[in-house]
Amino acid sequence: MSTTEYRDAAGRRLVDYPRPSVAVDTAVLAPDPDRGLLVLLVRRDSATRTDAWALPGTFLHEGETLADAVLRSLDQKAGLRGQAPRQLHVFDDPRRDDRGWVLSVAHVVLLPTAAVTPVAEDRPDDVQLRPVAEAVGLPFDHDDIVGMAVARVRAAYAERPDPERLMPEAFTLRDLRRLHEAVAGHRLQPDVFRRQVKDQLVSTGEATRGSVGRPAELFRHSPSTG
Amino acid sequence: MSTTEYRDAAGRRLVDYPRPSVAVDTAVLAPDPDRGLLVLLVRRDSATRTDAWALPGTFLHEGETLADAVLRSLDQKAGLRGQAPRQLHVFDDPRRDDRGWVLSVAHVVLLPTAAVTPVAEDRPDDVQLRPVAEAVGLPFDHDDIVGMAVARVRAAYAERPDPERLMPEAFTLRDLRRLHEAVAGHRLQPDVFRRQVKDQLVSTGEATRGSVGRPAELFRHSPSTG
DNA sequence: CAAATAGTGTCTCTTAGACAGTATTTG
DNA sequence: CAAATACTGTCTAAGAGACACTATTTG
């Protein structure tokens, strides 16, 4: 691992320092039109089936980035292929884990409900989706992580339309608004919402067909906004 | 350190995982009325006196929090007693440090220029203050850290008056505005600034005396805002 | 035509920003 | 009094939010 010899002011080599284990814990959030923001929980110990639900996490492996560890844990524990995990905060209380000295880097991932719900329904003993307001009393610092994750996602969605690109290629403003309502946790006025986001999107020139009511214009995300 | 035996799904004990060294690197920022935001740099290797300046940092010691490590490094390398360090980001590229596997947790600390300048003047060979715009070409990810630190502090000061409480107990709006101008890096209109911040402060009822011009009302930070 | 949904015109209220004025001190 | 600084009145432009209206479809 380490090839270059290095000594600090006290004459200790880099490898001589005790090193912490590093874990990642992830709040996977899914916006649901009916129930608002949902958070994915996994059973802490699938062998004993204790009734202890927690955020999915894992230990960082050698040569791995934090984002890779997050994606690996979501794949293993919930069969999910996540998008780009975002760092939230490092929890560093030396006594936060009685198994030893463990730092945890909290992350947030936002996924379409359609990608998460089937997994939870397939493996109800191991995976659960719960509205964020009801996800309390979790172990470690997981309540705090959920709170930070919700705040981060809500702030991002209040700034601009669907920054995590959960919508399909083309979409109506109605569907986009439903997504934003699920994230925000409350209704948004259709006309106000329209004026806020319209200039930040690109019209496809197409419109919906076959639905009741006047057809709706279809929009795409603007390429520049990322 | 670890007392409870713990095995993961692969049967490996917690302590069997290879663990990274964890470092902290800190952008100490000081608002200067003339030169804008200054960042504190220290000489990387004070023995060889190579011309390599970098942000102060250190390795996390056992049983220590990240914030404690930041304060320790600032005390040792610059003789500073810092305030509350804020976490910015974890840099986790496994190959970012050729000495080995090192994660770095970037932090930002804001200090009054009066606390930092004397140190830099006393030990010019080891400590330097440089305007943030001129602090480029630093080693590791330190350019990114400075950028994140500046963005974080500017966003906080644009939101509300002196969130880091750098001002003394009682202060005039003129002095508060000078601080905000140093953080923002540009002039602010006195009358607009006054109306923006006045309601978020508490008047002491006192006023300045002996200065030329009309005496200025003295304000205090409001206790509620933290 | 009724019902449903999409989209617009317009009014009010608030706020940022700019400018010019008044107020109160020193020298 | 002149100069300097503190503070306020007021105008304009822009935007959020609310409401009512028009537009276009299905059944």
Coordinates of C-alpha atoms (C1' of nucleotides) in Angstrom, one line a residue:
Chain A
M1 CA 0.0 0.0 0.0
S2 CA 2.5 2.6 1.2
T3 CA 5.8 2.7 -0.5
T4 CA 7.3 6.1 0.3
E5 CA 8.7 6.4 3.8
Y6 CA 7.2 9.4 5.6
R7 CA 7.8 10.6 9.1
D8 CA 5.9 13.4 10.9
A9 CA 7.2 15.9 13.4
A10 CA 7.1 13.3 16.1
G11 CA 9.1 10.9 14.0
R12 CA 6.2 8.5 13.6
R13 CA 5.7 6.9 10.2
L14 CA 2.3 7.3 8.5
V15 CA 1.5 3.6 8.9
D16 CA 2.3 3.7 12.7
Y17 CA -0.8 5.8 13.5
P18 CA -3.9 3.9 14.6
R19 CA -6.4 4.2 11.8
P20 CA -10.2 4.2 12.1
S21 CA -12.6 2.0 10.2
V22 CA -14.5 4.1 7.7
A23 CA -18.1 3.3 6.9
V24 CA -20.7 4.8 4.6
D25 CA -24.4 5.1 5.4
T26 CA -26.9 6.2 2.8
A27 CA -30.3 7.7 2.9
V28 CA -32.0 6.5 -0.3
L29 CA -35.0 8.8 -0.9
A30 CA -37.8 8.1 -3.3
P31 CA -40.5 10.7 -4.0
D32 CA -44.0 9.2 -4.0
P33 CA -47.0 11.3 -5.2
D34 CA -49.2 9.9 -2.5
R35 CA -46.9 9.5 0.5
G36 CA -44.3 12.2 -0.1
L37 CA -40.6 11.4 0.4
L38 CA -39.9 7.8 1.3
V39 CA -36.7 6.5 2.7
L40 CA -35.3 3.0 2.2
L41 CA -34.5 1.0 5.3
V42 CA -32.9 -2.4 5.6
R43 CA -33.0 -5.0 8.4
R44 CA -29.8 -4.6 10.4
D45 CA -29.3 -8.2 11.1
S46 CA -31.0 -10.4 8.5
A47 CA -29.9 -13.6 10.4
T48 CA -31.5 -12.9 13.7
R49 CA -34.5 -11.0 12.3
T50 CA -34.5 -8.5 15.1
D51 CA -36.9 -5.7 14.5
A52 CA -34.1 -3.2 14.0
W53 CA -34.3 -1.2 10.7
A54 CA -31.5 1.1 9.6
L55 CA -30.1 2.9 6.6
P56 CA -28.0 0.7 4.3
G57 CA -24.3 1.0 4.9
T58 CA -21.0 -0.8 4.6
F59 CA -17.4 -0.5 5.4
L60 CA -15.1 1.2 2.9
H61 CA -12.8 -1.4 1.2
E62 CA -9.2 -0.8 0.2
G63 CA -8.7 1.1 -3.1
E64 CA -12.4 2.0 -3.2
T65 CA -13.9 5.5 -3.3
L66 CA -16.8 6.4 -1.0
A67 CA -19.2 6.6 -3.9
D68 CA -18.3 3.1 -5.0
A69 CA -18.8 1.8 -1.5
V70 CA -22.3 3.4 -1.5
L71 CA -23.2 1.9 -4.8
R72 CA -21.9 -1.5 -3.7
S73 CA -23.9 -1.4 -0.5
L74 CA -27.1 -0.5 -2.3
D75 CA -26.6 -3.2 -4.8
Q76 CA -25.9 -5.9 -2.2
K77 CA -28.5 -4.9 0.4
A78 CA -31.4 -3.8 -1.9
G79 CA -30.5 -4.8 -5.4
L80 CA -30.4 -1.2 -6.5
R81 CA -28.3 0.5 -9.0
G82 CA -28.0 4.1 -7.7
Q83 CA -27.2 7.3 -9.4
A84 CA -24.7 9.8 -8.1
P85 CA -24.4 9.6 -4.3
R86 CA -23.9 13.0 -2.7
Q87 CA -21.8 13.4 0.5
L88 CA -23.6 14.9 3.5
H89 CA -21.5 14.8 6.6
V90 CA -18.9 12.8 8.5
F91 CA -20.0 11.5 11.9
D92 CA -16.9 11.2 14.0
D93 CA -17.7 10.7 17.6
P94 CA -15.1 8.2 18.7
R95 CA -17.6 6.3 20.8
R96 CA -20.5 6.3 18.3
D97 CA -20.0 2.6 17.5
D98 CA -19.4 0.1 20.3
R99 CA -17.7 -2.3 17.9
G100 CA -14.7 0.1 17.7
W101 CA -13.5 3.3 16.2
V102 CA -15.7 3.9 13.2
L103 CA -16.1 7.1 11.2
S104 CA -19.2 7.2 9.0
V105 CA -19.6 9.3 5.9
A106 CA -23.3 10.0 5.4
H107 CA -24.7 10.1 1.8
V108 CA -27.9 10.8 0.0
V109 CA -29.2 9.2 -3.2
L110 CA -32.5 10.1 -4.9
L111 CA -34.2 7.4 -7.0
P112 CA -37.5 7.1 -8.8
T113 CA -40.1 5.3 -6.7
A114 CA -40.6 2.9 -9.6
A115 CA -37.0 1.7 -9.2
V116 CA -37.3 1.2 -5.4
T117 CA -40.8 -0.1 -4.7
P118 CA -40.5 -3.4 -6.5
V119 CA -37.5 -4.3 -4.5
A120 CA -39.2 -3.5 -1.2
E121 CA -42.2 -5.6 -2.3
D122 CA -40.1 -8.5 -3.3
R123 CA -38.1 -8.7 -0.1
P124 CA -40.4 -7.3 2.6
D125 CA -38.4 -9.0 5.3
D126 CA -35.2 -7.2 4.4
V127 CA -36.2 -4.0 2.7
Q128 CA -38.8 -1.4 3.7
L129 CA -39.9 2.0 2.4
R130 CA -41.1 4.4 5.0
P131 CA -42.2 8.1 4.8
V132 CA -39.4 10.2 6.1
A133 CA -41.6 11.7 8.9
E134 CA -42.1 8.2 10.2
A135 CA -38.5 7.2 10.0
V136 CA -37.5 8.0 13.5
G137 CA -35.8 6.1 16.3
L138 CA -33.2 4.7 13.9
P139 CA -29.9 3.5 15.4
F140 CA -26.6 5.4 15.4
D141 CA -26.9 8.9 13.8
H142 CA -29.4 7.7 11.2
D143 CA -32.1 10.0 12.3
D144 CA -29.8 13.0 11.7
I145 CA -28.7 11.6 8.3
V146 CA -32.4 11.3 7.1
G147 CA -33.0 14.9 8.3
M148 CA -29.9 16.2 6.4
A149 CA -30.8 14.2 3.3
V150 CA -34.3 15.6 3.2
A151 CA -33.1 19.1 3.7
R152 CA -30.5 18.8 1.0
V153 CA -32.9 17.4 -1.6
R154 CA -35.7 19.9 -0.8
A155 CA -33.3 22.8 -1.1
A156 CA -32.0 21.5 -4.5
Y157 CA -35.6 21.0 -5.9
A158 CA -36.7 24.4 -4.6
E159 CA -33.9 25.9 -6.7
R160 CA -34.4 24.4 -10.1
P161 CA -36.5 21.8 -11.9
D162 CA -35.6 18.2 -11.2
P163 CA -31.9 18.6 -10.6
E164 CA -31.4 14.9 -10.1
R165 CA -33.0 14.2 -13.5
L166 CA -35.6 11.7 -12.3
M167 CA -38.1 12.6 -15.0
P168 CA -38.1 10.6 -18.3
E169 CA -36.8 12.1 -21.6
A170 CA -39.9 14.1 -22.2
F171 CA -42.5 15.1 -19.6
T172 CA -45.4 17.5 -19.0
L173 CA -45.3 20.3 -16.4
R174 CA -48.1 18.5 -14.6
D175 CA -45.9 15.4 -14.0
L176 CA -42.9 17.5 -13.1
R177 CA -45.0 19.3 -10.6
R178 CA -46.2 16.1 -9.1
L179 CA -42.6 15.1 -8.5
H180 CA -41.8 18.4 -6.9
E181 CA -44.9 18.2 -4.7
A182 CA -43.7 14.7 -3.5
V183 CA -40.3 16.1 -2.7
A184 CA -41.6 19.3 -1.0
G185 CA -44.3 17.4 0.9
H186 CA -47.1 19.9 0.0
R187 CA -49.1 21.1 -3.0
L188 CA -47.8 23.7 -5.4
Q189 CA -49.9 26.0 -7.4
P190 CA -50.0 24.9 -11.1
D191 CA -49.7 28.4 -12.6
V192 CA -47.0 29.7 -10.2
F193 CA -45.0 26.5 -10.7
R194 CA -45.3 26.8 -14.5
R195 CA -43.9 30.3 -14.6
Q196 CA -41.1 29.4 -12.2
V197 CA -39.7 26.5 -14.2
K198 CA -40.8 27.0 -17.8
D199 CA -37.8 29.2 -18.8
Q200 CA -35.4 26.6 -17.4
L201 CA -36.7 23.8 -19.7
V202 CA -36.8 23.2 -23.4
S203 CA -40.0 22.6 -25.3
T204 CA -40.1 19.6 -27.6
G205 CA -42.8 21.1 -29.7
E206 CA -44.7 17.8 -29.1
A207 CA -47.9 17.5 -27.0
T208 CA -49.6 14.7 -25.2
R209 CA -52.4 12.9 -27.0
G210 CA -55.4 10.8 -26.0
S211 CA -55.7 12.2 -22.5
V212 CA -58.9 13.9 -21.3
G213 CA -58.6 17.7 -21.4
R214 CA -56.4 20.0 -23.4
P215 CA -53.2 18.3 -24.5
A216 CA -50.1 19.3 -22.6
E217 CA -46.9 20.6 -24.0
L218 CA -43.9 18.2 -23.6
F219 CA -40.6 19.5 -22.2
R220 CA -37.1 18.3 -21.9
H221 CA -34.4 19.2 -19.5
S222 CA -32.1 21.9 -20.8
P223 CA -28.7 20.5 -21.7
S224 CA -26.8 23.4 -20.2
T225 CA -28.1 23.2 -16.6
G226 CA -26.3 19.9 -16.3
Chain B
M1 CA -10.1 -0.3 21.2
S2 CA -12.6 -2.8 20.0
T3 CA -14.1 -5.1 22.6
T4 CA -17.2 -6.6 20.9
E5 CA -16.5 -9.3 18.4
Y6 CA -18.2 -8.5 15.2
R7 CA -18.2 -10.4 11.9
D8 CA -19.7 -9.2 8.6
A9 CA -21.4 -11.3 5.9
A10 CA -18.1 -12.5 4.6
G11 CA -17.1 -13.6 8.1
R12 CA -14.4 -11.0 8.5
R13 CA -13.9 -9.2 11.8
L14 CA -14.1 -5.4 11.8
V15 CA -10.5 -5.1 12.6
D16 CA -9.5 -7.3 9.8
Y17 CA -10.4 -4.7 7.1
P18 CA -7.5 -2.6 5.9
R19 CA -8.2 0.9 7.1
P20 CA -7.2 4.3 5.6
S21 CA -5.3 7.0 7.3
V22 CA -7.6 10.0 7.9
A23 CA -6.4 13.5 7.6
V24 CA -7.9 16.9 8.0
D25 CA -7.0 19.9 5.9
T26 CA -8.3 23.4 6.8
A27 CA -8.9 26.6 4.9
V28 CA -8.5 29.3 7.5
L29 CA -10.1 32.4 6.1
A30 CA -9.7 36.0 7.4
P31 CA -11.7 38.9 6.0
D32 CA -9.4 41.9 5.4
P33 CA -11.0 45.3 4.6
D34 CA -8.4 46.1 2.0
R35 CA -7.5 42.8 0.5
G36 CA -10.7 40.8 0.8
L37 CA -10.7 37.2 2.0
L38 CA -7.2 36.0 3.0
V39 CA -6.3 32.3 3.4
L40 CA -3.7 31.0 5.7
L41 CA -0.9 28.9 4.2
V42 CA 1.9 27.0 6.0
R43 CA 5.1 25.8 4.6
R44 CA 4.8 22.1 3.8
D45 CA 8.2 21.0 5.0
S46 CA 9.7 23.5 7.5
A47 CA 13.0 21.5 7.6
T48 CA 13.9 21.6 3.9
R49 CA 12.4 25.1 3.4
T50 CA 11.1 24.1 -0.1
D51 CA 8.9 26.7 -1.6
A52 CA 5.8 24.6 -1.2
W53 CA 2.9 26.3 0.6
A54 CA -0.2 24.4 1.6
L55 CA -3.2 24.4 3.9
P56 CA -2.5 23.3 7.4
G57 CA -3.5 19.8 8.1
T58 CA -2.8 16.8 10.3
F59 CA -3.6 13.1 10.7
L60 CA -6.5 12.2 12.9
H61 CA -5.4 10.7 16.2
E62 CA -7.1 7.9 18.0
G63 CA -10.0 8.9 20.2
E64 CA -10.0 12.4 18.6
T65 CA -12.9 14.1 16.7
L66 CA -12.2 15.8 13.4
A67 CA -12.9 19.2 14.9
D68 CA -10.3 18.5 17.6
A69 CA -7.8 17.5 15.0
V70 CA -8.4 20.7 13.1
L71 CA -7.9 22.8 16.3
R72 CA -4.8 20.9 17.2
S73 CA -3.3 21.4 13.7
L74 CA -4.0 25.2 13.8
D75 CA -2.5 25.5 17.2
Q76 CA 0.6 23.6 16.3
K77 CA 1.2 25.0 12.9
A78 CA 0.1 28.6 13.3
G79 CA -0.4 29.2 17.0
L80 CA -4.0 29.9 16.5
R81 CA -7.0 29.1 18.7
G82 CA -9.8 28.5 16.2
Q83 CA -13.5 28.8 16.5
A84 CA -15.9 26.1 15.3
P85 CA -14.5 24.3 12.2
R86 CA -17.1 23.4 9.6
Q87 CA -16.8 20.3 7.5
L88 CA -16.7 20.8 3.7
H89 CA -16.1 17.5 1.9
V90 CA -14.2 14.3 2.1
F91 CA -11.6 13.8 -0.6
D92 CA -11.3 10.1 -1.2
D93 CA -9.4 9.3 -4.4
P94 CA -7.3 6.2 -3.3
R95 CA -4.3 7.6 -5.2
R96 CA -4.5 11.2 -4.1
D97 CA -1.5 10.8 -1.7
D98 CA 1.5 8.8 -2.8
R99 CA 2.4 8.1 0.8
G100 CA -0.5 5.7 1.0
W101 CA -4.2 5.4 1.4
V102 CA -5.2 8.7 2.9
L103 CA -8.7 10.2 3.2
S104 CA -8.8 13.9 3.8
V105 CA -11.7 15.7 5.4
A106 CA -11.7 19.4 4.3
H107 CA -12.7 22.1 6.8
V108 CA -13.2 25.8 6.9
V109 CA -12.6 28.2 9.8
L110 CA -13.3 31.9 9.7
L111 CA -11.2 34.1 12.0
P112 CA -10.8 37.8 12.6
T113 CA -7.8 39.2 10.6
A114 CA -6.5 40.7 13.9
A115 CA -6.0 37.1 15.3
V116 CA -4.2 35.8 12.2
T117 CA -2.1 38.7 10.9
P118 CA 0.3 38.9 14.0
V119 CA 1.1 35.2 13.7
A120 CA 1.9 35.5 10.0
E121 CA 4.1 38.5 10.7
D122 CA 5.9 36.8 13.5
R123 CA 6.8 33.7 11.6
P124 CA 7.0 34.7 7.9
D125 CA 9.0 31.7 7.0
D126 CA 6.3 29.3 8.2
V127 CA 3.0 31.1 7.9
Q128 CA 1.6 33.2 5.1
L129 CA -1.6 35.1 4.4
R130 CA -2.6 35.3 0.8
P131 CA -5.7 36.7 -0.9
V132 CA -7.9 33.8 -2.0
A133 CA -7.7 34.7 -5.7
E134 CA -3.9 34.4 -5.5
A135 CA -3.9 31.1 -3.6
V136 CA -3.7 28.8 -6.6
G137 CA -1.4 25.9 -7.6
L138 CA -1.5 24.4 -4.1
P139 CA -0.7 20.7 -3.7
F140 CA -3.3 17.9 -3.3
D141 CA -6.9 19.1 -3.5
H142 CA -6.1 22.3 -1.7
D143 CA -7.2 24.6 -4.6
D144 CA -10.6 22.9 -4.5
I145 CA -10.8 23.2 -0.7
V146 CA -10.2 27.0 -0.9
G147 CA -12.9 27.3 -3.5
M148 CA -15.4 25.4 -1.5
A149 CA -14.5 27.3 1.7
V150 CA -14.9 30.7 0.0
A151 CA -18.3 29.7 -1.5
R152 CA -19.5 28.4 1.8
V153 CA -18.6 31.5 3.8
R154 CA -19.9 33.9 1.1
A155 CA -23.2 32.1 1.0
A156 CA -23.5 32.2 4.8
Y157 CA -22.7 35.9 5.0
A158 CA -25.1 36.7 2.1
E159 CA -27.9 35.1 4.2
R160 CA -27.6 36.9 7.5
P161 CA -25.4 39.3 9.4
D162 CA -22.1 37.9 10.6
P163 CA -23.1 34.3 11.2
E164 CA -19.7 33.4 12.5
R165 CA -19.9 36.2 15.1
L166 CA -16.6 37.8 14.2
M167 CA -17.8 41.3 15.3
P168 CA -17.2 42.4 18.9
E169 CA -20.0 42.7 21.5
A170 CA -21.4 46.0 20.2
F171 CA -20.7 47.4 16.7
T172 CA -21.9 49.9 14.2
L173 CA -23.6 49.0 10.9
R174 CA -20.6 50.6 9.1
D175 CA -18.2 48.2 10.7
L176 CA -20.5 45.3 10.1
R177 CA -20.7 46.3 6.4
R178 CA -16.9 46.5 6.1
L179 CA -16.7 42.9 7.3
H180 CA -19.4 41.8 4.8
E181 CA -17.6 43.7 2.0
A182 CA -14.4 41.9 2.8
V183 CA -16.1 38.5 2.7
A184 CA -18.1 39.3 -0.5
G185 CA -15.1 40.9 -2.2
H186 CA -17.0 43.9 -3.4
R187 CA -18.6 47.1 -2.1
L188 CA -22.2 47.0 -0.7
Q189 CA -24.5 50.0 -0.7
P190 CA -24.8 51.4 2.9
D191 CA -28.5 52.1 2.7
V192 CA -29.5 48.8 1.1
F193 CA -27.2 46.9 3.6
R194 CA -28.8 48.8 6.5
R195 CA -32.3 47.8 5.6
Q196 CA -31.3 44.2 4.9
V197 CA -29.7 43.5 8.3
K198 CA -31.2 46.0 10.8
D199 CA -34.2 43.8 11.7
Q200 CA -32.0 40.8 12.4
L201 CA -30.0 42.8 15.0
V202 CA -30.7 44.3 18.4
S203 CA -30.1 48.0 19.1
T204 CA -28.2 48.7 22.3
G205 CA -29.6 52.2 22.6
E206 CA -26.0 53.5 22.8
A207 CA -24.2 55.4 20.1
T208 CA -20.6 56.1 19.1
R209 CA -19.0 59.2 20.5
G210 CA -16.0 61.4 19.5
S211 CA -16.0 60.4 15.9
V212 CA -16.4 62.8 13.1
G213 CA -19.9 62.9 11.6
R214 CA -23.2 61.9 13.1
P215 CA -22.8 59.3 15.9
A216 CA -23.8 55.8 14.8
E217 CA -26.2 53.5 16.6
L218 CA -24.6 50.5 18.3
F219 CA -26.0 47.0 17.7
R220 CA -25.7 43.6 19.1
H221 CA -26.2 40.2 17.6
S222 CA -29.7 38.9 18.3
P223 CA -29.5 36.0 20.8
S224 CA -32.1 33.9 19.0
T225 CA -30.3 33.6 15.6
G226 CA -27.6 31.6 17.4
Chain C
dC1 C1' -72.6 20.4 -24.3
dA2 C1' -70.4 19.1 -19.7
dA3 C1' -66.2 17.9 -17.6
dA4 C1' -61.5 18.0 -17.4
dT5 C1' -57.1 19.7 -18.0
dA6 C1' -53.6 23.3 -20.1
dG7 C1' -52.3 27.7 -20.3
dT8 C1' -52.5 33.2 -19.9
dG9 C1' -53.9 38.1 -18.3
dT10 C1' -53.8 40.8 -14.6
dC11 C1' -54.0 42.6 -10.0
dT12 C1' -51.7 43.1 -5.4
dC13 C1' -48.0 43.0 -2.3
dT14 C1' -43.3 42.7 -1.3
dT15 C1' -38.6 43.6 -2.1
dA16 C1' -34.1 45.0 -4.1
dG17 C1' -31.8 48.7 -5.7
dA18 C1' -30.9 53.4 -6.6
dC19 C1' -31.0 58.3 -5.6
dA20 C1' -31.6 62.3 -3.1
dG21 C1' -32.7 64.3 0.8
dT22 C1' -32.4 65.3 6.1
dA23 C1' -29.9 64.8 10.8
dT24 C1' -26.0 65.3 13.8
dT25 C1' -21.6 65.4 14.9
dT26 C1' -16.2 67.4 14.6
dG27 C1' -13.0 71.0 13.6
Chain D
dC1 C1' -19.8 77.2 8.5
dA2 C1' -17.7 73.1 5.8
dA3 C1' -16.9 68.4 5.9
dA4 C1' -18.0 64.0 7.2
dT5 C1' -20.8 60.5 8.5
dA6 C1' -25.6 58.4 9.8
dC7 C1' -30.0 57.7 8.6
dT8 C1' -34.7 58.0 5.9
dG9 C1' -38.2 59.0 2.1
dT10 C1' -39.5 57.7 -2.1
dC11 C1' -39.4 56.1 -6.8
dT12 C1' -38.8 52.2 -10.1
dA13 C1' -38.5 47.6 -11.6
dA14 C1' -39.0 42.9 -10.9
dG15 C1' -41.0 39.0 -8.8
dA16 C1' -44.2 35.9 -6.0
dG17 C1' -48.6 34.7 -5.3
dA18 C1' -53.5 34.5 -6.1
dC19 C1' -57.6 34.6 -9.0
dA20 C1' -60.2 34.5 -12.9
dC21 C1' -60.4 34.0 -17.5
dT22 C1' -59.6 31.6 -22.1
dA23 C1' -58.2 27.3 -24.9
dT24 C1' -58.5 22.6 -26.3
dT25 C1' -59.4 18.1 -25.7
dT26 C1' -62.7 13.6 -24.4
dG27 C1' -67.0 11.4 -23.9

